Coordinates of C-alpha atoms in Angstrom, one line a residue:
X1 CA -43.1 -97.9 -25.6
X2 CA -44.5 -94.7 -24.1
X3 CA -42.0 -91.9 -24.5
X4 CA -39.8 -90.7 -21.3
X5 CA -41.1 -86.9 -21.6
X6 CA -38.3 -85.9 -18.9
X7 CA -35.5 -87.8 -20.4
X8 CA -36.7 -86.1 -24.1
X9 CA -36.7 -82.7 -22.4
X10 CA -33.2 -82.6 -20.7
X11 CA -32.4 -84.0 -24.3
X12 CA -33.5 -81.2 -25.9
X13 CA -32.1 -78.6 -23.2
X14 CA -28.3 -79.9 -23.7
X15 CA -29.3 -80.1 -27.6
X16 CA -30.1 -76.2 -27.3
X17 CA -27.5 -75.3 -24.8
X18 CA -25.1 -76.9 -27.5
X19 CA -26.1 -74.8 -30.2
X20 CA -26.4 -71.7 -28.1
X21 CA -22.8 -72.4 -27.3
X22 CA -21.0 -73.0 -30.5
X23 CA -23.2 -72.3 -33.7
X24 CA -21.2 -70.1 -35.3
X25 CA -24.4 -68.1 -37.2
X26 CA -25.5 -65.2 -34.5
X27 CA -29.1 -65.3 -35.8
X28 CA -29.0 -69.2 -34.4
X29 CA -27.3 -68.1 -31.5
X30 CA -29.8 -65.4 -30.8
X31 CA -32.8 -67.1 -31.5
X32 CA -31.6 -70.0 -28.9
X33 CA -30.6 -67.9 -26.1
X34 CA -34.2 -66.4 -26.6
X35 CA -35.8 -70.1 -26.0
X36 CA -33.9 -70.4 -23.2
X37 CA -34.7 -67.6 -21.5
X38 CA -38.3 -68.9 -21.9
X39 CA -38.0 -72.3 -20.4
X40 CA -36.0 -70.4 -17.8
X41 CA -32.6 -71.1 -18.0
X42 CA -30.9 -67.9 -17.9
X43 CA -28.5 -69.2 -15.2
X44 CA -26.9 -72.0 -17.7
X45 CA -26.4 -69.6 -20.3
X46 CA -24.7 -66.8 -18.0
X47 CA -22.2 -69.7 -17.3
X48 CA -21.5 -70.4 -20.6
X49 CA -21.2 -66.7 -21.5
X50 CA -18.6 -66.8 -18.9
X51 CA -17.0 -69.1 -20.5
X52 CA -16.5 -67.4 -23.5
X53 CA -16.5 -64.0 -22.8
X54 CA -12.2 -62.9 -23.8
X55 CA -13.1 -60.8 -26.3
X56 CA -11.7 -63.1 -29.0
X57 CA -13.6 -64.4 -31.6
X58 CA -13.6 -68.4 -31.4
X59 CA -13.0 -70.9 -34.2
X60 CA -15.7 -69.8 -36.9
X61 CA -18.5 -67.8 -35.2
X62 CA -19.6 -65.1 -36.7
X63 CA -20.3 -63.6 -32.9
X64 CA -18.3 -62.8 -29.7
X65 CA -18.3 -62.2 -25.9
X66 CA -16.3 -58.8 -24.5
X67 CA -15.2 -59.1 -21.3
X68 CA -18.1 -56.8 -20.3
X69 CA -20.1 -60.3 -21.1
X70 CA -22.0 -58.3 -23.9
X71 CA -22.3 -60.3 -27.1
X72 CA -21.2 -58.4 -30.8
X73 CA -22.1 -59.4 -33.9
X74 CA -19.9 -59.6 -36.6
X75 CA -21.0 -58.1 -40.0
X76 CA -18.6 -58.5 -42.8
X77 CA -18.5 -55.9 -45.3
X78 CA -22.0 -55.5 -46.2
X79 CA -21.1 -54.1 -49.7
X80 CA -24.1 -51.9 -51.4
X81 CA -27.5 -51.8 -49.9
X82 CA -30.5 -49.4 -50.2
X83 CA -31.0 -47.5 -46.9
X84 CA -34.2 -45.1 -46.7
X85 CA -38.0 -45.3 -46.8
X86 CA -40.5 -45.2 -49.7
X87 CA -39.3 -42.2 -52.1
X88 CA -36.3 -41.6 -49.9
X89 CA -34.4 -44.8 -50.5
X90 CA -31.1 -44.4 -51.6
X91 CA -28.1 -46.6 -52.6
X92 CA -24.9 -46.8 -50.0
X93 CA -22.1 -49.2 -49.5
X94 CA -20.2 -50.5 -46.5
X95 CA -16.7 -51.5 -47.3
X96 CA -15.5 -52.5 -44.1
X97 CA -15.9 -55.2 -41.3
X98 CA -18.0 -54.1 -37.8
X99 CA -19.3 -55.4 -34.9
X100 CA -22.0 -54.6 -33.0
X101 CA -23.8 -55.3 -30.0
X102 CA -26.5 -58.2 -29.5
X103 CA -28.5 -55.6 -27.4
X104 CA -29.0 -52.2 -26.0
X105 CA -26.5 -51.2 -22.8
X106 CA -28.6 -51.9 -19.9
X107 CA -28.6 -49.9 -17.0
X108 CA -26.4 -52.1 -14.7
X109 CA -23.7 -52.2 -17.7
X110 CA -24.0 -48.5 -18.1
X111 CA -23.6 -47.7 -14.2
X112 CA -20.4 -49.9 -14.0
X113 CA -19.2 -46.8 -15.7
X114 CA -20.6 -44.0 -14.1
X115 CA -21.5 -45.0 -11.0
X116 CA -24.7 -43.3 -9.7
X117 CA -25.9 -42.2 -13.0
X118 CA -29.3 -41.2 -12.2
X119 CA -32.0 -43.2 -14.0
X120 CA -35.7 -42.4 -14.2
X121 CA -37.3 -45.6 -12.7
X122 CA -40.5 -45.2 -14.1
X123 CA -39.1 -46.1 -17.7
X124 CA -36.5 -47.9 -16.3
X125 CA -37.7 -50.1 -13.6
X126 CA -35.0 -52.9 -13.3
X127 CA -30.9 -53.0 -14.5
X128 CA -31.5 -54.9 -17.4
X129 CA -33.5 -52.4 -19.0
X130 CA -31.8 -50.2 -21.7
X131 CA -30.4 -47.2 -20.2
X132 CA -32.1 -44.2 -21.0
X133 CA -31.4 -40.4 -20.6
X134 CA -27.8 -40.3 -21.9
X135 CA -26.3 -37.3 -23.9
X136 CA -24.2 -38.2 -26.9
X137 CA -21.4 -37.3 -24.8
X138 CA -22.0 -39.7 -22.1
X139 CA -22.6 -42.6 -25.3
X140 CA -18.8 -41.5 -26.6
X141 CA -17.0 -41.3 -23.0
X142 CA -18.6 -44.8 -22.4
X143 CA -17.1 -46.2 -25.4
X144 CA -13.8 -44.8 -24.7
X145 CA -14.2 -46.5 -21.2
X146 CA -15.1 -49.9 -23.2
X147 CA -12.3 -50.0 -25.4
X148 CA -9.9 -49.2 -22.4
X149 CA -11.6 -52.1 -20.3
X150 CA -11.0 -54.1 -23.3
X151 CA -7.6 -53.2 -23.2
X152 CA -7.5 -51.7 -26.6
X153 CA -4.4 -49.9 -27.0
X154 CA -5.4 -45.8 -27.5
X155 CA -4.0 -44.8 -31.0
X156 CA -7.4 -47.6 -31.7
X157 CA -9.7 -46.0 -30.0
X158 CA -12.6 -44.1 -31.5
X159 CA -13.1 -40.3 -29.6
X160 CA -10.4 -37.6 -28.5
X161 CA -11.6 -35.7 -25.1
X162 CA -11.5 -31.7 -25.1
X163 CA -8.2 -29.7 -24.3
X164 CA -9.2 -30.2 -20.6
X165 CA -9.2 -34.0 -21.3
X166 CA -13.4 -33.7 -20.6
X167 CA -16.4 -35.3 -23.0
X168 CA -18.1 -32.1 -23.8
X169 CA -17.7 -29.4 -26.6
X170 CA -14.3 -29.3 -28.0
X171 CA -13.8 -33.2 -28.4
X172 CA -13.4 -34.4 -31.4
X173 CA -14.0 -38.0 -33.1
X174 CA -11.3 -39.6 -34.1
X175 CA -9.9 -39.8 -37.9
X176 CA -11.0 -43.5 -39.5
X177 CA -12.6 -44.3 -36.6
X178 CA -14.9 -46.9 -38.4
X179 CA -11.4 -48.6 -39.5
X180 CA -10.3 -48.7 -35.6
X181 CA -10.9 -51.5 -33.3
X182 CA -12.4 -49.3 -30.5
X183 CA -15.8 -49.6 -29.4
X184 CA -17.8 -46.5 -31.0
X185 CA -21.8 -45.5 -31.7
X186 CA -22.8 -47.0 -35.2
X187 CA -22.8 -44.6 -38.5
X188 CA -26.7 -44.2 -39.7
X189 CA -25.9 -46.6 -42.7
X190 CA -24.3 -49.2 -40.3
X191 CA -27.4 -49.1 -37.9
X192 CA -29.3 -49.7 -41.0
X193 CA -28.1 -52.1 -42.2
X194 CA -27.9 -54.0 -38.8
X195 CA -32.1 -53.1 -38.4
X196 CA -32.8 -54.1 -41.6
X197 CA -31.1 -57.8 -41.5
X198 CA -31.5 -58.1 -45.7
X199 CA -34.9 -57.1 -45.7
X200 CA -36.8 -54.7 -48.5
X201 CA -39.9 -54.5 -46.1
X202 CA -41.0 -51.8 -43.7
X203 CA -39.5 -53.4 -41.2
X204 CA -37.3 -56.5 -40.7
X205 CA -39.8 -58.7 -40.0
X206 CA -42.1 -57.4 -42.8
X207 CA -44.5 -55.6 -43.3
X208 CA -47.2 -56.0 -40.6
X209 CA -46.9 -53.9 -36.8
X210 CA -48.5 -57.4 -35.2
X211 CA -45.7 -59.4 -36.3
X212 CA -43.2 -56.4 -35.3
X213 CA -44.8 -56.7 -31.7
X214 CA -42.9 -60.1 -31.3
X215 CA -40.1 -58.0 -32.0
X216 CA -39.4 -54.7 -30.7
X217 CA -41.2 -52.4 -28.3
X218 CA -43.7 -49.7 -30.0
X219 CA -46.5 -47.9 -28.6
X220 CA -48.8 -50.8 -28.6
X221 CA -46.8 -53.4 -26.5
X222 CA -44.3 -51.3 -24.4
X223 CA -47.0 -49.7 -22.0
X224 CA -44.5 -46.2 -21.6
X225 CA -41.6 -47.9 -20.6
X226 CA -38.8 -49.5 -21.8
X227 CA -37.9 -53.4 -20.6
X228 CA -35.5 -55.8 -20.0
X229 CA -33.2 -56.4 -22.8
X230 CA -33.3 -59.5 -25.6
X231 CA -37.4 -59.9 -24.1
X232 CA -38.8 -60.2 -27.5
X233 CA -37.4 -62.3 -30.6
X234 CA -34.3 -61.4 -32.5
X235 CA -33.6 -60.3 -35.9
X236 CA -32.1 -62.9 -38.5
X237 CA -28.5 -61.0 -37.7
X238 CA -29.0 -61.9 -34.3
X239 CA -30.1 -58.5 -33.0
X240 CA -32.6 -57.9 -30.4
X241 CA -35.0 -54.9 -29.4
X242 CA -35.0 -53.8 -33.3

């Protein structure tokens, strides 16, 4: 009996859309939202994220939808890790729980915020590319502004705005803030880790700048711009545009 190619390929669509639903491993959750979006089927996943997206972690996932719609990993206490390159690695630990983002803020996310935020089109072209030309202030008042949306209550949030209640010299970041539940930019070691996914290489995905390609975005693939978020593969940790 001849196979019924259709049949087998709607098979394998609900098969994926399944385990981009409820796997609870973010690297498998990652790396099937990425095959979607190649056979095209961005639309059934944006329904599912809005399903899910309370800003609660469900059952056993090791992942979660805000109710920005933005997907955060889960790392749990990462322990002691080398963090550096060649003569300049160095031993660090982690002793605490974090979450952090499935991709870079895009430019539609960003301007939800601060509306009219003027974006260089040229190496920005669309709103789901990253935003670009933020100061560190800007990156701080727009966590505050997550973890408010959120509805975070304020003694957990991460950053304390000047004397004139403005993001700009004089503000201060808050004591502990890695042991809050506000939303906040990632420590160096925390970033590192998150890059890194486990790996001793030069980069996550080894050693080799062809393989990296599949990736993230360097000089040889990106053509002088940035592009649309989660384009390229994910990391093992489920982490995109690495």
């Amino acid at each position: 009996q001849p196979l019924n190619r259709p049949l087998l390929l709607q098979h394998q669509l609900q098969l994926l859309l399944q385990i981009y639903r409820d796997d609870p491993d973010p690297g498998i959750h990652s790396a099937a939202e990425w095959l979607l979006r190649q056979w095209q089927m961005s639309e059934k996943t944006k329904a599912i994220d809005k399903e899910l997206a309370t800003g609660q972690i469900q059952e056993k996932r090791q992942w979660y939808l805000n109710r920005q719609g933005q997907t955060m990993v889960v790392i749990t206490k990462p322990g002691e890790f080398l963090i550096g390159d060649d003569n300049q690695k160095r031993q660090v630990r982690i002793d605490w729980d974090f979450a952090i983002a499935s991709k870079e803020v895009t430019v539609d996310q960003f301007s939800q915020f601060k509306k009219g935020f003027n974006v260089d089109k040229t190496y920005a072209p669309t709103g789901d590319c990253p935003i670009i030309g933020v100061s560190w202030y800007d990156a701080v008042e727009y966590c505050n502004w997550l973890s408010e949306q959120e509805g975070l209550p304020k003694e957990q949030w991460c950053y304390e705005p000047n004397k004139d209640g403005l993001y700009t010299e004089g503000m201060t970041i808050s004591a502990n803030c890695v042991h809050r539940a506000g939303y906040r930019l990632p420590t160096e070691v925390e970033w590192e880790y998150a890059c890194r996914a486990g790996a001793a290489t030069d980069f996550s995905t080894g050693d080799s700048e062809e393989v990296l390609g599949k990736y993230g975005w360097i000089v040889s693939n990106a053509d002088s711009q940035s592009h649309p978020v989660g384009t390229l593969k994910a990391n093992d940790l489920g982490l995109f545009d690495m």
